[in-house]
C-alpha positions as semicolon CSV with decimal commas, in nm:
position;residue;x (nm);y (nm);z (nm)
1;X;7,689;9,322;11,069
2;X;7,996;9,326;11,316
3;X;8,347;9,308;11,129
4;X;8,385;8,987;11,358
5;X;8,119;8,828;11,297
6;X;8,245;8,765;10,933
7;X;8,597;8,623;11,001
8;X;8,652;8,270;10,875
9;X;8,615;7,965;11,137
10;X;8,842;7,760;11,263
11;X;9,125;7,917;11,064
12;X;9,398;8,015;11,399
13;X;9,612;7,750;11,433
14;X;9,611;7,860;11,790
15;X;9,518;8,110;12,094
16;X;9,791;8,367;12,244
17;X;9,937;8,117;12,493
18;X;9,882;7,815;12,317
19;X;10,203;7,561;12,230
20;X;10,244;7,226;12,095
21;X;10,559;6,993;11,995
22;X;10,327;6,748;11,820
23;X;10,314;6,608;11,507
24;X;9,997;6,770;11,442
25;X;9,907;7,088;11,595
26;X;9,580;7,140;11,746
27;X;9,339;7,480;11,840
28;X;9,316;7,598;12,181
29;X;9,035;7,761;12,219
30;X;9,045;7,975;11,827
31;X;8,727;7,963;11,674
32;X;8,665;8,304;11,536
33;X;8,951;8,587;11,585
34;X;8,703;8,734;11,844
35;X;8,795;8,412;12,066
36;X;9,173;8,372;11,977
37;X;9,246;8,514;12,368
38;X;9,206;8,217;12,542
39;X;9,511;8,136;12,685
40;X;9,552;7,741;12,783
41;X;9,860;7,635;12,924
42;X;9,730;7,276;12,762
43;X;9,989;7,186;12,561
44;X;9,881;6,902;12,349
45;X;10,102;6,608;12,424
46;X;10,397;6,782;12,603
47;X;10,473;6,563;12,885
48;X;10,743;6,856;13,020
49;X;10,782;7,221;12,992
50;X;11,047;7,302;12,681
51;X;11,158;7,618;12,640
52;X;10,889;7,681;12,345
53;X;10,608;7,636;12,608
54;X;10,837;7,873;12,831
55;X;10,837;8,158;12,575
56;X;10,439;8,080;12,497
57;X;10,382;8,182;12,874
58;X;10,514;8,516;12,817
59;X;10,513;8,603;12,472
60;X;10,230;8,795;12,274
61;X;10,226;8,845;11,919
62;X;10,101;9,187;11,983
63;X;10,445;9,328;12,199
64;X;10,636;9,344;11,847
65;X;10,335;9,551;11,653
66;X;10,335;9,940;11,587
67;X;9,955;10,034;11,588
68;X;10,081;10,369;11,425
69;X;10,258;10,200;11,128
70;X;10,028;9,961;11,057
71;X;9,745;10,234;11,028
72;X;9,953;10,476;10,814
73;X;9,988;10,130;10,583
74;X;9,649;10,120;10,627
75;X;9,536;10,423;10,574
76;X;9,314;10,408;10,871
77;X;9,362;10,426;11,264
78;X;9,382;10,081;11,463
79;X;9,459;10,059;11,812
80;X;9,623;9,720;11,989
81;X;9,408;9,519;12,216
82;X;9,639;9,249;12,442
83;X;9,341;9,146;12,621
84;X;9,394;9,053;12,986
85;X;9,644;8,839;13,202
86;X;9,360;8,602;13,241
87;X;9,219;8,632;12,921
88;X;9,551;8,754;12,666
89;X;9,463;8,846;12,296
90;X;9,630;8,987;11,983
91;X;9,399;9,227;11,810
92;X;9,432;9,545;11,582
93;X;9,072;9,705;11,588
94;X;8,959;10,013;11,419
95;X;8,899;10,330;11,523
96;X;8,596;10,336;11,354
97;X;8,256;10,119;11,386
98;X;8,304;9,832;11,082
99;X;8,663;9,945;11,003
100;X;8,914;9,673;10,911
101;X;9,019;9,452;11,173
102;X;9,321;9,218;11,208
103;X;9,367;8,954;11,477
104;X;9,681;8,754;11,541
105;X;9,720;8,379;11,722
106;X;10,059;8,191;11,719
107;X;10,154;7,821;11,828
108;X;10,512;7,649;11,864
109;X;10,532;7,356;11,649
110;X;10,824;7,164;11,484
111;X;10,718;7,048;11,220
112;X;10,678;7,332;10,990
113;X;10,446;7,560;10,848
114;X;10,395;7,300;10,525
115;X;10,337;7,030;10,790
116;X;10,074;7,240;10,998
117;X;9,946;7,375;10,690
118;X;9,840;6,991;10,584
119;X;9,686;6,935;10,922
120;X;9,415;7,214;10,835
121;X;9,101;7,038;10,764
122;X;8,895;7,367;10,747
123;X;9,155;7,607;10,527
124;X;9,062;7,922;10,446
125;X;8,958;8,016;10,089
126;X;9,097;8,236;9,828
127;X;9,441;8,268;9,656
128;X;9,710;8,148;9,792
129;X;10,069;8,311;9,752
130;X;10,396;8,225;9,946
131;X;10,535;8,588;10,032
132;X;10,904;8,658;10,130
133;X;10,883;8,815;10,462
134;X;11,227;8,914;10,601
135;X;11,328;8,688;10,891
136;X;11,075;8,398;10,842
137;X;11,123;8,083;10,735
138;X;10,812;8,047;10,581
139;X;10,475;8,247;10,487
140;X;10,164;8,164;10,317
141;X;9,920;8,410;10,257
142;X;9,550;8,375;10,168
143;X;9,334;8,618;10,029
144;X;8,989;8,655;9,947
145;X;8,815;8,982;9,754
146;X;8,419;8,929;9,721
147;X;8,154;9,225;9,733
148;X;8,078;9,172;10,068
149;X;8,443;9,196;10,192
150;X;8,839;9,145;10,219
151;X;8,919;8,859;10,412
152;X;9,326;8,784;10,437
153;X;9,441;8,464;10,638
154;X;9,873;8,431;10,663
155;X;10,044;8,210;10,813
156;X;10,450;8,304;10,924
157;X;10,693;8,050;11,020
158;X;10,983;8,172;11,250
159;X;11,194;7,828;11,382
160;X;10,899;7,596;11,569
161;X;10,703;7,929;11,586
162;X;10,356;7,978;11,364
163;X;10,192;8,270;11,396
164;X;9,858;8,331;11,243
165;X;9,706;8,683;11,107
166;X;9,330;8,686;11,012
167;X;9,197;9,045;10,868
168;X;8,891;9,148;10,741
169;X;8,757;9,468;10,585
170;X;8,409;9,549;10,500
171;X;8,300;9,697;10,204
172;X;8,338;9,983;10,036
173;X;8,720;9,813;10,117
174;X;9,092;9,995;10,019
175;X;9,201;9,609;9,890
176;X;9,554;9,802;9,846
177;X;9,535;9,958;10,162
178;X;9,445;9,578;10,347
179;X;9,790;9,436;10,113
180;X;9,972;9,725;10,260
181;X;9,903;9,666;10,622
182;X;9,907;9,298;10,556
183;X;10,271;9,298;10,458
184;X;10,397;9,537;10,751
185;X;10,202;9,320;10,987
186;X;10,390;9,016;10,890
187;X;10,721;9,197;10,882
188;X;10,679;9,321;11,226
189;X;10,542;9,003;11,364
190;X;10,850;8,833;11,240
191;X;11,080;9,087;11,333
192;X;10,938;9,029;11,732
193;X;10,946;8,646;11,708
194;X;11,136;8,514;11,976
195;X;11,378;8,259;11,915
196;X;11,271;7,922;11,929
């Protein structure tokens, strides 16, 4: 069974190069993290650029990660995947076949991560915990520890930026080692969030 193949649905808030000022933000193109590339310049409901869908045409969550600290958190090797200019993606994936893999979406949206958080009609399950991560504004954090694997879903709030972090590890799984690389993940993504 691929590592992908057992990430959540519909659980990005958005693809790299998605934005929205809406009241209710909406997917572009995020079904499974192995789609979460597609960039659309649709911005749902913006009549005019802002600067929030200026920074979405440049920014990728993946320009603020370190592959090499987020594997010694790990405890194993990941490498970054950006994707293409066509085609842009956020994705740590491992070194080795059915390793632990982590991919990364974002959106701009105003109202909040308790706002966007409401507008999920397909959350993710497991327990859910409100971490401090330095920087953000907000951060929820879901996790989910069955036999057949570690799935993590976060959410981090930085101004009208969400970014989105799904992860999962198949089993036999270093739970500790997924926390670890969880939390420097999230540090790192809202260390690199551009203002907004």
């Amino acid at each position: 069974m691929s590592v992908l193949s057992v990430l959540p649905l519909a659980v990005l808030l958005a693809g790299c190069g998605g934005s929205s000022n809406d009241a209710s933000p909406t997917a572009t193109g995020a079904t499974t993290g192995a789609t979460s590339g597609a960039a659309s310049g649709a911005a749902s409901g913006a009549a005019s650029p802002s600067a929030s869908a200026t920074a979405a045409a440049t920014f990728n969550p993946c320009d603020s990660l370190s592959a090499a600290k987020i594997s010694q958190a790990l405890g194993e090797k990941l490498t970054i995947s950006k994707g293409t200019a066509a085609t842009p993606r956020c994705a740590l994936l491992p070194a080795k076949k059915n390793g632990p893999t982590f991919v990364m979406s974002y959106l701009f949206f105003d109202g909040g991560l308790d706002a966007a958080w409401k507008t999920l009609t397909d959350k993710p399950a497991g327990t859910v915990t409100e971490p401090e991560v330095p920087g953000a504004d907000a951060a929820k954090l879901v996790v989910q520890r069955k036999k057949s694997g570690y799935v993590v879903s976060a959410f981090l709030q930085n101004g009208s930026l969400i970014q989105s972090l799904n992860g999962v590890a198949l089993p036999p799984y270093d739970a500790k080692g997924m926390a670890r690389a969880t939390t420097e993940i999230l540090a790192q993504l809202s260390a690199g969030a551009p203002a907004s």
